[in-house]
mmCIF file of N, CA and C in Angstrom:
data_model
loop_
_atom_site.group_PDB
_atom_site.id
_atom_site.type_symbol
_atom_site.label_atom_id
_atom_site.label_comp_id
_atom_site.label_asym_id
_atom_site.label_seq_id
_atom_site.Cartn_x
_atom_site.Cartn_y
_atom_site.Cartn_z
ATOM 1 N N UNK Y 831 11.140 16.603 -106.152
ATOM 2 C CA UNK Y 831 11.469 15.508 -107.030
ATOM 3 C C UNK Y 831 10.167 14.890 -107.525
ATOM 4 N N UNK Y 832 10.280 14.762 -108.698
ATOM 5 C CA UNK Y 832 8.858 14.229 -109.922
ATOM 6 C C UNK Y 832 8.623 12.493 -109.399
ATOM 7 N N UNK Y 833 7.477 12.115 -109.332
ATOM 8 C CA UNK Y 833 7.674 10.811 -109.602
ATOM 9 C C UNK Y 833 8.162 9.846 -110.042
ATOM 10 N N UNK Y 834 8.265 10.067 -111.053
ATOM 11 C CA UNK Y 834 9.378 9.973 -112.415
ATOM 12 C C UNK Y 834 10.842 9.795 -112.010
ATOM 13 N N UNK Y 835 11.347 10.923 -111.308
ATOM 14 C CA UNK Y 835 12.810 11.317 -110.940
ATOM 15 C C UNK Y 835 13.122 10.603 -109.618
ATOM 16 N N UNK Y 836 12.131 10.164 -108.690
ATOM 17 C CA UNK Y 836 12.106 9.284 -108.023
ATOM 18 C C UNK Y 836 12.522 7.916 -108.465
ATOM 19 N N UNK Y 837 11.576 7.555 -109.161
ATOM 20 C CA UNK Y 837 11.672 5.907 -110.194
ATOM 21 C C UNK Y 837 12.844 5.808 -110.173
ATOM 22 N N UNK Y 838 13.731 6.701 -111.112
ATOM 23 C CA UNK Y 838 14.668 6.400 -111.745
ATOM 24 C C UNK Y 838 16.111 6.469 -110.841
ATOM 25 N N UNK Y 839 15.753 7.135 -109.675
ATOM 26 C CA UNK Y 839 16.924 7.255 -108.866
ATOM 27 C C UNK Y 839 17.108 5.622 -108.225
ATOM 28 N N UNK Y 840 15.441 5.285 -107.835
ATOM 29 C CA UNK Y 840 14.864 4.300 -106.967
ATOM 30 C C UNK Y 840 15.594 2.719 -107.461
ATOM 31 N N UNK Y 841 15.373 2.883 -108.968
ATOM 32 C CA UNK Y 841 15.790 1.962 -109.769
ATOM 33 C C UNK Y 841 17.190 1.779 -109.728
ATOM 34 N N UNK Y 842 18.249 2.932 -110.143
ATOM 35 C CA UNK Y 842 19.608 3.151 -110.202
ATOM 36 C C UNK Y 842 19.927 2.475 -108.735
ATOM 37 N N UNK Y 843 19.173 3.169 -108.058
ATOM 38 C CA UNK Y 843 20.140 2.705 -106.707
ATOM 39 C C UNK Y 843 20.198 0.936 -106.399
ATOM 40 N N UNK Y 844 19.339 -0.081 -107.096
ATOM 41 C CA UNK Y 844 19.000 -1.316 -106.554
ATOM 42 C C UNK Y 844 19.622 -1.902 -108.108
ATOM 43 N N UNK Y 845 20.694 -1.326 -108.582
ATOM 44 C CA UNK Y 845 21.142 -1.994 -109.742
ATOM 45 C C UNK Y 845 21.592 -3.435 -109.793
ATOM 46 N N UNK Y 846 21.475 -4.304 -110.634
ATOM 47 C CA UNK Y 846 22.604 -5.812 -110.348
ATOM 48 C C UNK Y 846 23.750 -5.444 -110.279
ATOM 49 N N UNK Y 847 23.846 -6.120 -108.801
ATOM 50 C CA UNK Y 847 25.670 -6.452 -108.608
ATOM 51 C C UNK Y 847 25.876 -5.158 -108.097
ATOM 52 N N UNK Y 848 25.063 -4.518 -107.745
ATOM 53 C CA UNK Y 848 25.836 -3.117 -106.970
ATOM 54 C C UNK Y 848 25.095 -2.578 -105.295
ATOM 55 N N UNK Y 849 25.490 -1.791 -104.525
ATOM 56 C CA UNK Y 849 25.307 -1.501 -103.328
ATOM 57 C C UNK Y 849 25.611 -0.548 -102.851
ATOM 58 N N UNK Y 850 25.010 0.082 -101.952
ATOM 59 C CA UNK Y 850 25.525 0.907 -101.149
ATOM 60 C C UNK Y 850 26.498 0.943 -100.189
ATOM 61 N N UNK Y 851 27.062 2.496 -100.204
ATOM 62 C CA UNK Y 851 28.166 2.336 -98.919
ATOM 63 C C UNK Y 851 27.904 3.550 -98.271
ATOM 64 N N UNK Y 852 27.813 2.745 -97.183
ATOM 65 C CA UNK Y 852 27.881 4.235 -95.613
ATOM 66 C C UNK Y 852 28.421 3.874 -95.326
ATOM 67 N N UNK Y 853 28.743 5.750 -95.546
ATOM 68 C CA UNK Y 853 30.078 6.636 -94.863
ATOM 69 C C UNK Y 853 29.353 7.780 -93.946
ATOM 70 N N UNK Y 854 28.551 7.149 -93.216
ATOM 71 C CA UNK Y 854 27.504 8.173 -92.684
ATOM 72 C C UNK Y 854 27.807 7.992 -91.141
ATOM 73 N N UNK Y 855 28.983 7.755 -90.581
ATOM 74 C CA UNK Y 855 29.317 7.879 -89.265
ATOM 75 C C UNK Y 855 29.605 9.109 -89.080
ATOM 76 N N UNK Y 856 29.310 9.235 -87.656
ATOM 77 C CA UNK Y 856 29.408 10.790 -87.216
ATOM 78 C C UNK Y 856 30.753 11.064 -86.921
ATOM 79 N N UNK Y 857 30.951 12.729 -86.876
ATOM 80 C CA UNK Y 857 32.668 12.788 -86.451
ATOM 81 C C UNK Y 857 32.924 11.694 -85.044
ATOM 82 N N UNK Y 858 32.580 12.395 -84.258
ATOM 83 C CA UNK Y 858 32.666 11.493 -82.794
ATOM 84 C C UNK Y 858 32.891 9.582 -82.942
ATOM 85 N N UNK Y 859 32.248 9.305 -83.621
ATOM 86 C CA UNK Y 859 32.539 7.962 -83.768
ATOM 87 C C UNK Y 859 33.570 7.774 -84.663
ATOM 88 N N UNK Y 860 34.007 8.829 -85.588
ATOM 89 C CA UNK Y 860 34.947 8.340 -86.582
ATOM 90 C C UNK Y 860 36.600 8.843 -85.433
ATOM 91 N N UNK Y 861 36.136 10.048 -84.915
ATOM 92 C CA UNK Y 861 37.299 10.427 -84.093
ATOM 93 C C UNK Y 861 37.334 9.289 -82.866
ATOM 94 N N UNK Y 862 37.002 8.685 -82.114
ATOM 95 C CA UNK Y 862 37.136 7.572 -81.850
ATOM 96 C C UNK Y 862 38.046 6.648 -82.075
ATOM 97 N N UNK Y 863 36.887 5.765 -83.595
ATOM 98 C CA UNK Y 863 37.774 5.410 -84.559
ATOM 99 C C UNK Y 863 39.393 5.510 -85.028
ATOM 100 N N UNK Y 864 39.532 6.425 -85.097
ATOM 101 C CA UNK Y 864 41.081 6.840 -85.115
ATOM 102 C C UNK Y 864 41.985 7.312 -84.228
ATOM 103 N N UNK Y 865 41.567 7.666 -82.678
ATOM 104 C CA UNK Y 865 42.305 7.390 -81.881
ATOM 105 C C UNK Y 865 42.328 6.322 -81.392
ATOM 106 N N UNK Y 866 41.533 5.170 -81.088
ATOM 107 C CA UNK Y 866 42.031 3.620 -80.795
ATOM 108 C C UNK Y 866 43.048 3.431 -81.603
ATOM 109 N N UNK Y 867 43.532 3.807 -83.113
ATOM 110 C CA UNK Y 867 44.567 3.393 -83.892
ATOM 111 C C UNK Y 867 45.717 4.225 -83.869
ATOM 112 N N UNK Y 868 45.735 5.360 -82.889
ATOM 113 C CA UNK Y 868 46.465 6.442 -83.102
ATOM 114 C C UNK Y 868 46.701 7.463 -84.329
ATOM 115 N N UNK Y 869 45.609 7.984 -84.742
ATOM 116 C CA UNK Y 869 45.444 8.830 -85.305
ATOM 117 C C UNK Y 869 45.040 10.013 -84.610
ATOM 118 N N UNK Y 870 45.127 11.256 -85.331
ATOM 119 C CA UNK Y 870 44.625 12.368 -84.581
ATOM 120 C C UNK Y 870 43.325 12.386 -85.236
ATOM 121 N N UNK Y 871 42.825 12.784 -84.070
ATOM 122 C CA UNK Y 871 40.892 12.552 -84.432
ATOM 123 C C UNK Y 871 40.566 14.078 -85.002
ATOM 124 N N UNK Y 872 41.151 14.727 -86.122
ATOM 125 C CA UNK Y 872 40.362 16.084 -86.546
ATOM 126 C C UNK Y 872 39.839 15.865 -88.134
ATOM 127 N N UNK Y 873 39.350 17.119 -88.127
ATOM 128 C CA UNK Y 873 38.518 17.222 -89.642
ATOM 129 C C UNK Y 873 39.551 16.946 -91.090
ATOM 130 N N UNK Y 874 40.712 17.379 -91.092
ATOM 131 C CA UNK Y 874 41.679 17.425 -92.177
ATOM 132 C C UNK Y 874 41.848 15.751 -92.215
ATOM 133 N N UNK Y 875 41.873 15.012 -90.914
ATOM 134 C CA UNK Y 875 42.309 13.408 -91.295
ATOM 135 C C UNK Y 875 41.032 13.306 -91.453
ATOM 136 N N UNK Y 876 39.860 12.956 -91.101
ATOM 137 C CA UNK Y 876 38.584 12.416 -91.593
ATOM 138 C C UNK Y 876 38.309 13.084 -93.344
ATOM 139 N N UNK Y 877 38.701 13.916 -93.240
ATOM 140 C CA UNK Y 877 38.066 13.884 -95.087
ATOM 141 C C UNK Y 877 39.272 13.865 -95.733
ATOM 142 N N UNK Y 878 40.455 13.607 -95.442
ATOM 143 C CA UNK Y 878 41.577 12.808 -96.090
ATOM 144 C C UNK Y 878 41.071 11.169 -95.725
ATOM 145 N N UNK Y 879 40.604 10.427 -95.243
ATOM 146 C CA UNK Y 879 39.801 9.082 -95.081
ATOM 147 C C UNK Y 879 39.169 8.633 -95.854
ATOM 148 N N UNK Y 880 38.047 9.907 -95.783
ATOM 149 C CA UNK Y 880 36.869 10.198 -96.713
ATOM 150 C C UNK Y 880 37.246 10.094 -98.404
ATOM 151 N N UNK Y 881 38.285 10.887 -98.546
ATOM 152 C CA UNK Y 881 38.757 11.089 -99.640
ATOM 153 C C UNK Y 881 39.668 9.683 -100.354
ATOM 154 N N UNK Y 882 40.036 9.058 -99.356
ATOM 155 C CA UNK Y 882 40.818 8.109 -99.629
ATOM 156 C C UNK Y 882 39.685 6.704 -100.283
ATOM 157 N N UNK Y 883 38.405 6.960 -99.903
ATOM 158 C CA UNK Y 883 37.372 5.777 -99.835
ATOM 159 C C UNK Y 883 37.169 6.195 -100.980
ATOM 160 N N UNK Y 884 36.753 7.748 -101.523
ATOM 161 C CA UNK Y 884 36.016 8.023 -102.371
ATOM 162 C C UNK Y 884 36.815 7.904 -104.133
ATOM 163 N N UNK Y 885 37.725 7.811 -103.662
ATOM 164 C CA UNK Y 885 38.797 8.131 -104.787
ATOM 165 C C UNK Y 885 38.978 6.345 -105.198
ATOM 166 N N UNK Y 886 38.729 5.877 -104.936
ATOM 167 C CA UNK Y 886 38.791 4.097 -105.303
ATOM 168 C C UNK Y 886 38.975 3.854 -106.190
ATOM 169 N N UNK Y 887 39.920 3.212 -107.352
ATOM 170 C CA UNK Y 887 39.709 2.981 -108.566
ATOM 171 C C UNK Y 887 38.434 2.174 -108.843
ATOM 172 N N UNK Y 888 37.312 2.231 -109.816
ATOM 173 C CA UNK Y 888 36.746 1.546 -110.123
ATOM 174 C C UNK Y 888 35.282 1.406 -108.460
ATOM 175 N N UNK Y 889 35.425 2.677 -107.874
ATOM 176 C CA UNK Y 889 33.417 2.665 -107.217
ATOM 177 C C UNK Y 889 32.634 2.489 -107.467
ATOM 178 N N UNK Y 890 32.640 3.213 -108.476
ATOM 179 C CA UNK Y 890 31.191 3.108 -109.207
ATOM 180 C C UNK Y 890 30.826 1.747 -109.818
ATOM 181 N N UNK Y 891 31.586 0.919 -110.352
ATOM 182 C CA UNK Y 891 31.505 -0.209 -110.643
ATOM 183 C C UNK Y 891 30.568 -0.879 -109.915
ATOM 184 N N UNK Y 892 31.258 -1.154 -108.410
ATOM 185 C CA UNK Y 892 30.064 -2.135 -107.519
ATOM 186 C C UNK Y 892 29.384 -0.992 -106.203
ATOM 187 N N UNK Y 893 29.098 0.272 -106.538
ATOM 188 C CA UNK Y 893 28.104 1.345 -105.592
ATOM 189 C C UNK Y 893 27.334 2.146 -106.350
ATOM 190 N N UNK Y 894 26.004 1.478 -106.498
ATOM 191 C CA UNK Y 894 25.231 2.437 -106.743
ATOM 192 C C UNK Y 894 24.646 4.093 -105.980
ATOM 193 N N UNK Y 895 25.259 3.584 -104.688
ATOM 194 C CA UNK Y 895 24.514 4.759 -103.837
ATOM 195 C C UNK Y 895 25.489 5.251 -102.639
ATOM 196 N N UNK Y 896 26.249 6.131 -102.170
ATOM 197 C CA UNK Y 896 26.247 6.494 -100.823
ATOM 198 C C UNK Y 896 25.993 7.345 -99.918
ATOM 199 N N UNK Y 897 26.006 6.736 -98.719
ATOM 200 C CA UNK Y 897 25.422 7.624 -97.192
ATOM 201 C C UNK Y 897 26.398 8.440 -96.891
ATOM 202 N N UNK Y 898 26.290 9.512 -96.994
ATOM 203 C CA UNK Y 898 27.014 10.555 -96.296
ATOM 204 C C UNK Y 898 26.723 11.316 -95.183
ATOM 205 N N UNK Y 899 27.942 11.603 -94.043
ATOM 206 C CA UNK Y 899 27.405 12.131 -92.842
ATOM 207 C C UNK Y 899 27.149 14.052 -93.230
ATOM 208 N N UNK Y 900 26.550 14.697 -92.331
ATOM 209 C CA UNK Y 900 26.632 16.054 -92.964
ATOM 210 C C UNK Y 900 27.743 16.735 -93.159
ATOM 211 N N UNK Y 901 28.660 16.110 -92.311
ATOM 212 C CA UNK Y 901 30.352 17.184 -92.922
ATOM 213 C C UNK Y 901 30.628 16.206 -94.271
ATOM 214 N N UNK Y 902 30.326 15.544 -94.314
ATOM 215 C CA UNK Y 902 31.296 15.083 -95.580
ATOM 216 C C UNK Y 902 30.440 15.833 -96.782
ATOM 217 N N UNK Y 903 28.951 15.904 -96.714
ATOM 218 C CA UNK Y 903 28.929 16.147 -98.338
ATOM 219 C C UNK Y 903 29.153 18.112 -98.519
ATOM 220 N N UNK Y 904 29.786 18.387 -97.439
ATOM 221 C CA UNK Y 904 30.342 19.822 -97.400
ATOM 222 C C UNK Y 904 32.094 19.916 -97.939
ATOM 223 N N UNK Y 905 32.817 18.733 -97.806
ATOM 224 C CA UNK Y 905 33.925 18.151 -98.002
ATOM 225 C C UNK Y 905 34.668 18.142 -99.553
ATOM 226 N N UNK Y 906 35.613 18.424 -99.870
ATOM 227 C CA UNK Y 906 36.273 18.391 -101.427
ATOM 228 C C UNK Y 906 37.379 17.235 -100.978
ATOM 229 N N UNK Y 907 37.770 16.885 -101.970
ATOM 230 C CA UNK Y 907 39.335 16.432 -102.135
ATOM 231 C C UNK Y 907 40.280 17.115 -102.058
ATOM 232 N N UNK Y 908 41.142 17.509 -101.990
ATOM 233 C CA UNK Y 908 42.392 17.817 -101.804
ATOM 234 C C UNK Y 908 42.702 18.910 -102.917
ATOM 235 N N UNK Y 909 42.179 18.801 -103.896
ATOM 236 C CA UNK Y 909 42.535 19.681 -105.390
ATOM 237 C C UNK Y 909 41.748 20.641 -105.182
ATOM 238 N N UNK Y 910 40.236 20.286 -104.236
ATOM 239 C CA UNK Y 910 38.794 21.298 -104.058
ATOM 240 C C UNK Y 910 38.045 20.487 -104.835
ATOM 241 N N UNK Y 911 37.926 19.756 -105.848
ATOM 242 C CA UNK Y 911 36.618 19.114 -106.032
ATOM 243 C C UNK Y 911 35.729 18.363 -105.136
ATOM 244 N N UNK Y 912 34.346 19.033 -105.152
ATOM 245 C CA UNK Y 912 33.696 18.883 -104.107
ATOM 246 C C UNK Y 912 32.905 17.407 -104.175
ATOM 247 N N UNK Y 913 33.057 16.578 -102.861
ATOM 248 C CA UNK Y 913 32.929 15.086 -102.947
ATOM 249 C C UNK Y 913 31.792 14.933 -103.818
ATOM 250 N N UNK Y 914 30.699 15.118 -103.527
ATOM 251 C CA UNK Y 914 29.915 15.055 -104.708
ATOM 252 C C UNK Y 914 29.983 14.992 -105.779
ATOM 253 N N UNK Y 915 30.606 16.151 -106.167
ATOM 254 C CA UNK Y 915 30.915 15.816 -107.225
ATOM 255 C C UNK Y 915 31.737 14.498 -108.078
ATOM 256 N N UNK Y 916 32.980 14.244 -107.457
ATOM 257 C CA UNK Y 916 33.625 13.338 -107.432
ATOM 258 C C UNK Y 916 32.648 11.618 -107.211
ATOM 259 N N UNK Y 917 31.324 11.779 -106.585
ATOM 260 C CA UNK Y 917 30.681 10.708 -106.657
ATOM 261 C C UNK Y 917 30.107 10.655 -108.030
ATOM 262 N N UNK Y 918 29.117 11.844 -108.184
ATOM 263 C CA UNK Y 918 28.429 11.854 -109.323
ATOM 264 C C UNK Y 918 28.989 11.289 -110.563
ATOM 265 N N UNK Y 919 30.234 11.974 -110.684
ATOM 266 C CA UNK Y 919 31.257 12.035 -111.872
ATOM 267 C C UNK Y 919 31.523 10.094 -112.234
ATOM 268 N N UNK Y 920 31.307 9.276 -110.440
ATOM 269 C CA UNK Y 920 31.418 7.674 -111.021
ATOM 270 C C UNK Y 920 30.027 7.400 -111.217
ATOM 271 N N UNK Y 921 29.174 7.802 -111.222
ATOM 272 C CA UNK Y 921 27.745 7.300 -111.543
ATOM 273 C C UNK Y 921 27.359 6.685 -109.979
ATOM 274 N N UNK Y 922 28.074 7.493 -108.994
ATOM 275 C CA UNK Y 922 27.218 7.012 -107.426
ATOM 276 C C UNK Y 922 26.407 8.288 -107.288
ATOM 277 N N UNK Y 923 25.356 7.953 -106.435
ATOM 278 C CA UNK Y 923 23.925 8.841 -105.852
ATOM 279 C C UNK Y 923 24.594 8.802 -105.126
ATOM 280 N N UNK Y 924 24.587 10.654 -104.446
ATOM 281 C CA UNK Y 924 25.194 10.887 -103.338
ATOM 282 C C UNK Y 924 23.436 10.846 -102.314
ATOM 283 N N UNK Y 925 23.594 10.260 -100.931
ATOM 284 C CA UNK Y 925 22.468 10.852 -100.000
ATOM 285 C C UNK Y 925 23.209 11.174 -99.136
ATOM 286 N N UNK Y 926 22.680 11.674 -97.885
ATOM 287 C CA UNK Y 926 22.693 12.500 -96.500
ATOM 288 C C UNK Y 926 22.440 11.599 -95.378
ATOM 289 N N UNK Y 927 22.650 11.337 -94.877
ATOM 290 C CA UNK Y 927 21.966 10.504 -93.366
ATOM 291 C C UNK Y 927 20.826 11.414 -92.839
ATOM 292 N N UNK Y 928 19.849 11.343 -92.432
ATOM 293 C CA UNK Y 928 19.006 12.453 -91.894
ATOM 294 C C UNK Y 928 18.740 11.997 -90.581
ATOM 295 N N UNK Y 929 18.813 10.724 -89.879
ATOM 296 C CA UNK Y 929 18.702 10.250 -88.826
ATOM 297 C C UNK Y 929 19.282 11.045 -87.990
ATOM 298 N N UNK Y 930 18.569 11.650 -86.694
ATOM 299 C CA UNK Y 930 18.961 12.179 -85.801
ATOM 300 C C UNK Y 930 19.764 11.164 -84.481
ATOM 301 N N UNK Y 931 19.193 10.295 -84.538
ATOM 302 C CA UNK Y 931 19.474 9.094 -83.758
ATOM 303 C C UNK Y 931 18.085 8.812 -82.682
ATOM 304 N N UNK Y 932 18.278 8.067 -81.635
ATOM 305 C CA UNK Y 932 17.372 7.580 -81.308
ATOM 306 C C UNK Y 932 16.417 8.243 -80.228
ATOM 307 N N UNK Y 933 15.721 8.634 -80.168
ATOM 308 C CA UNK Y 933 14.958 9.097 -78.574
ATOM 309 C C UNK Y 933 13.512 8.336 -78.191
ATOM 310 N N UNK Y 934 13.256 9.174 -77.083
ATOM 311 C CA UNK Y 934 12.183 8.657 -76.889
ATOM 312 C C UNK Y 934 10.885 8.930 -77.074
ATOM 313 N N UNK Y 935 10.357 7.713 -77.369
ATOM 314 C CA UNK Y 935 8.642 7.967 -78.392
ATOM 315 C C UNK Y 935 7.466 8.440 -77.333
ATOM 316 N N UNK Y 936 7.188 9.521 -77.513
ATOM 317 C CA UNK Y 936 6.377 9.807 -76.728
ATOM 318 C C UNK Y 936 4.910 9.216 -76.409
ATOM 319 N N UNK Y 937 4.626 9.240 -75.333
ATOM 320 C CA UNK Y 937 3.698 8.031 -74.815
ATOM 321 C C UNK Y 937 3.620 6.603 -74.956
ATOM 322 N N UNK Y 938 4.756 6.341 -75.031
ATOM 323 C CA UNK Y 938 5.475 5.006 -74.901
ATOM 324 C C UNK Y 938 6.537 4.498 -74.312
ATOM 325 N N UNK Y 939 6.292 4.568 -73.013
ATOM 326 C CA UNK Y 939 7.354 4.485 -72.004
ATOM 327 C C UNK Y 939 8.758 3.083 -72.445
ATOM 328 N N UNK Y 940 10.040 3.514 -72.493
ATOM 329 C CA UNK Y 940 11.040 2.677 -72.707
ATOM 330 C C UNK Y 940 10.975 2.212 -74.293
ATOM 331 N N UNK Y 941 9.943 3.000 -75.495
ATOM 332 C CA UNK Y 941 10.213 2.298 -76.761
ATOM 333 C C UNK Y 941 11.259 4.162 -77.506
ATOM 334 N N UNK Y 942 12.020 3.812 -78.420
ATOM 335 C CA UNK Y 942 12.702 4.631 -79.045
ATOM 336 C C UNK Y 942 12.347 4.733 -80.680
ATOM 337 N N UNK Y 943 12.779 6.048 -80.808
ATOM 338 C CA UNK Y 943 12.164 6.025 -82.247
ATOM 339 C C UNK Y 943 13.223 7.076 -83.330
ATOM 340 N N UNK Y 944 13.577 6.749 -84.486
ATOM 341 C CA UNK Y 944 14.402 7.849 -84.444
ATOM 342 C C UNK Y 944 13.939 8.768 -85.313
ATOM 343 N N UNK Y 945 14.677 9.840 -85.680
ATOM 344 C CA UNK Y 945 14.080 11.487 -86.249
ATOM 345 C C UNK Y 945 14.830 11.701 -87.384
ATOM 346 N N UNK Y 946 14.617 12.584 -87.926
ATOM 347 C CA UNK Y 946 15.259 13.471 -88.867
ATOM 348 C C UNK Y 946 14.741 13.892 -90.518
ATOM 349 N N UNK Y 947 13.623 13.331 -90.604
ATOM 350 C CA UNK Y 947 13.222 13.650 -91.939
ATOM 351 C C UNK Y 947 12.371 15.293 -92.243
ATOM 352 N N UNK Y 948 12.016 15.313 -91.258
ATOM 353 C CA UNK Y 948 11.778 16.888 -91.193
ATOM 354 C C UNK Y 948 12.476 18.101 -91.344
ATOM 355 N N UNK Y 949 13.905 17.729 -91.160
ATOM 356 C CA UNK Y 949 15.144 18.420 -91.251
ATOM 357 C C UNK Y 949 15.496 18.307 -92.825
ATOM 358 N N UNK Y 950 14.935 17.349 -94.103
ATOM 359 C CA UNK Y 950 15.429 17.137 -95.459
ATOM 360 C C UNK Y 950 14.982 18.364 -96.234
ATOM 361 N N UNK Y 951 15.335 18.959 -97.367
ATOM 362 C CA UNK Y 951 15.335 19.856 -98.168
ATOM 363 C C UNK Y 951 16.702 20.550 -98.649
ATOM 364 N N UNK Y 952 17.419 19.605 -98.911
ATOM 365 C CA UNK Y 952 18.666 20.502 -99.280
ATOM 366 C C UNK Y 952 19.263 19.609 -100.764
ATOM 367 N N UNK Y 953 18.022 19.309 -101.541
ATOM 368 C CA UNK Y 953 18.278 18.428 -102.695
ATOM 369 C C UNK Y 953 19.161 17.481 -102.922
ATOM 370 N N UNK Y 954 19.442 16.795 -101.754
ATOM 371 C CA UNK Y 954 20.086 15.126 -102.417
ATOM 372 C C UNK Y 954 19.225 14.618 -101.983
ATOM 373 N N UNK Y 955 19.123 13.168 -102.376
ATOM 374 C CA UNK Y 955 18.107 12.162 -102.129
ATOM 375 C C UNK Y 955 18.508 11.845 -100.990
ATOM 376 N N UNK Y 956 17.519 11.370 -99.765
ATOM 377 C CA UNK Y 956 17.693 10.956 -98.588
ATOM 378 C C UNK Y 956 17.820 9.336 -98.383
ATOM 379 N N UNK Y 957 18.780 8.848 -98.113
ATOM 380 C CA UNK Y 957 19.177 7.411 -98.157
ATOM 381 C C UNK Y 957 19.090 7.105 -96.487
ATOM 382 N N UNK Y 958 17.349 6.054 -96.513
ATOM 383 C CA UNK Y 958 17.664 6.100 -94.771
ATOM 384 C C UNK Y 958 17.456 5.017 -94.723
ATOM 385 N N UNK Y 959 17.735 4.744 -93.299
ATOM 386 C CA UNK Y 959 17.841 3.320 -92.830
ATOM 387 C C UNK Y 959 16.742 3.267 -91.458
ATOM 388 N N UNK Y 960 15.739 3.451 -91.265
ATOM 389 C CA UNK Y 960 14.551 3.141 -90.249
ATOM 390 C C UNK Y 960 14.518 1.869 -89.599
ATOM 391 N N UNK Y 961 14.885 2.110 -88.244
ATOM 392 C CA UNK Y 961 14.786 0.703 -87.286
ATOM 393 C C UNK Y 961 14.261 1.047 -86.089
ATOM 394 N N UNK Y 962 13.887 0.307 -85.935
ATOM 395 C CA UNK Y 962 13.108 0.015 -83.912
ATOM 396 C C UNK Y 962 14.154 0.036 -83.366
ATOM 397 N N UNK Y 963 14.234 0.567 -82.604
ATOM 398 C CA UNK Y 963 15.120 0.312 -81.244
ATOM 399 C C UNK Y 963 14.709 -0.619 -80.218
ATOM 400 N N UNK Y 964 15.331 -1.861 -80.206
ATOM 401 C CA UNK Y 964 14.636 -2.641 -78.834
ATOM 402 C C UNK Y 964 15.120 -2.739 -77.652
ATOM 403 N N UNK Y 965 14.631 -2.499 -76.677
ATOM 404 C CA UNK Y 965 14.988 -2.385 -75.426
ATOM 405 C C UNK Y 965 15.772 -3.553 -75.014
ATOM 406 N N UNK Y 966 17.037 -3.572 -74.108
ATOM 407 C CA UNK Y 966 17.474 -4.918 -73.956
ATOM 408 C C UNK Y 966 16.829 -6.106 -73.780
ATOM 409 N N UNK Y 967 17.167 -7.492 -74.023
ATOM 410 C CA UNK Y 967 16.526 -8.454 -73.880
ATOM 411 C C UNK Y 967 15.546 -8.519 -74.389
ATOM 412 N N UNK Y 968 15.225 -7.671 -75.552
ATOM 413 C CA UNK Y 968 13.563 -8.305 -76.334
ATOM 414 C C UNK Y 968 14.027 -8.886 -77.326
ATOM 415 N N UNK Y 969 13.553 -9.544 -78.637
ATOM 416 C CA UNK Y 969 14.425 -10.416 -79.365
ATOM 417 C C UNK Y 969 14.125 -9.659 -80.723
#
């Protein structure tokens, strides 16, 4: 991606009046998710979910951008149009989560750090969210 093609994504995504939405929970937490409510926790109900979020009248309106977990941006709707597409088509930037989650930072006993940008190259823009992990009780 050009500098340029950066800018302009960079820009799009921080539009007035618009935001992002993650949908970048992992199966496990979404299967969870839906058995506390009694749902069956498999792949056909999560991207019928998925599909149900994505299909919104009027998204694109207030989302410039969303987080997607790695099964979803593998995911179609129901007809086969592939979610992506279906984002693009409202004027949302699809990204990826690349966060591996948290481990531990080496030579730094008890601090966490998390991973995953080394794993990017599969041409969507990477939409991340970088945080410290603090050990209990630090503020």
């Amino acid at each position: 991606m050009s500098k340029q093609e950066l800018a302009t994504v960079a820009k799009a995504m921080v539009a007035p009046a618009k935001g992002l939405l993650a949908m970048d929970e992992s199966n496990r937490t979404c299967n969870k998710r839906f058995a506390d409510v009694g749902i069956a926790p498999n792949e056909e109900n999560r991207r019928a979910y998925r599909e149900l979020i994505l299909t919104t009248p009027g998204l694109g309106d207030s989302i410039s951008g969303a987080i997607l977990y790695d099964e979803t941006i593998r995911q179609t709707r129901k007809d086969g149009t592939p979610f992506i597409k279906v984002l693009t088509k409202a004027g949302i930037i699809p990204g990826i989560k690349v966060d591996t989650g948290a481990k531990d930072l080496a030579g730094h006993p008890g601090e966490k750090i998390t991973e995953g940008l080394d794993g990017c190259g599969n041409g969507l823009p990477s939409i991340t969210n970088w945080e410290r992990v603090l050990p209990n009780g630090e503020p």
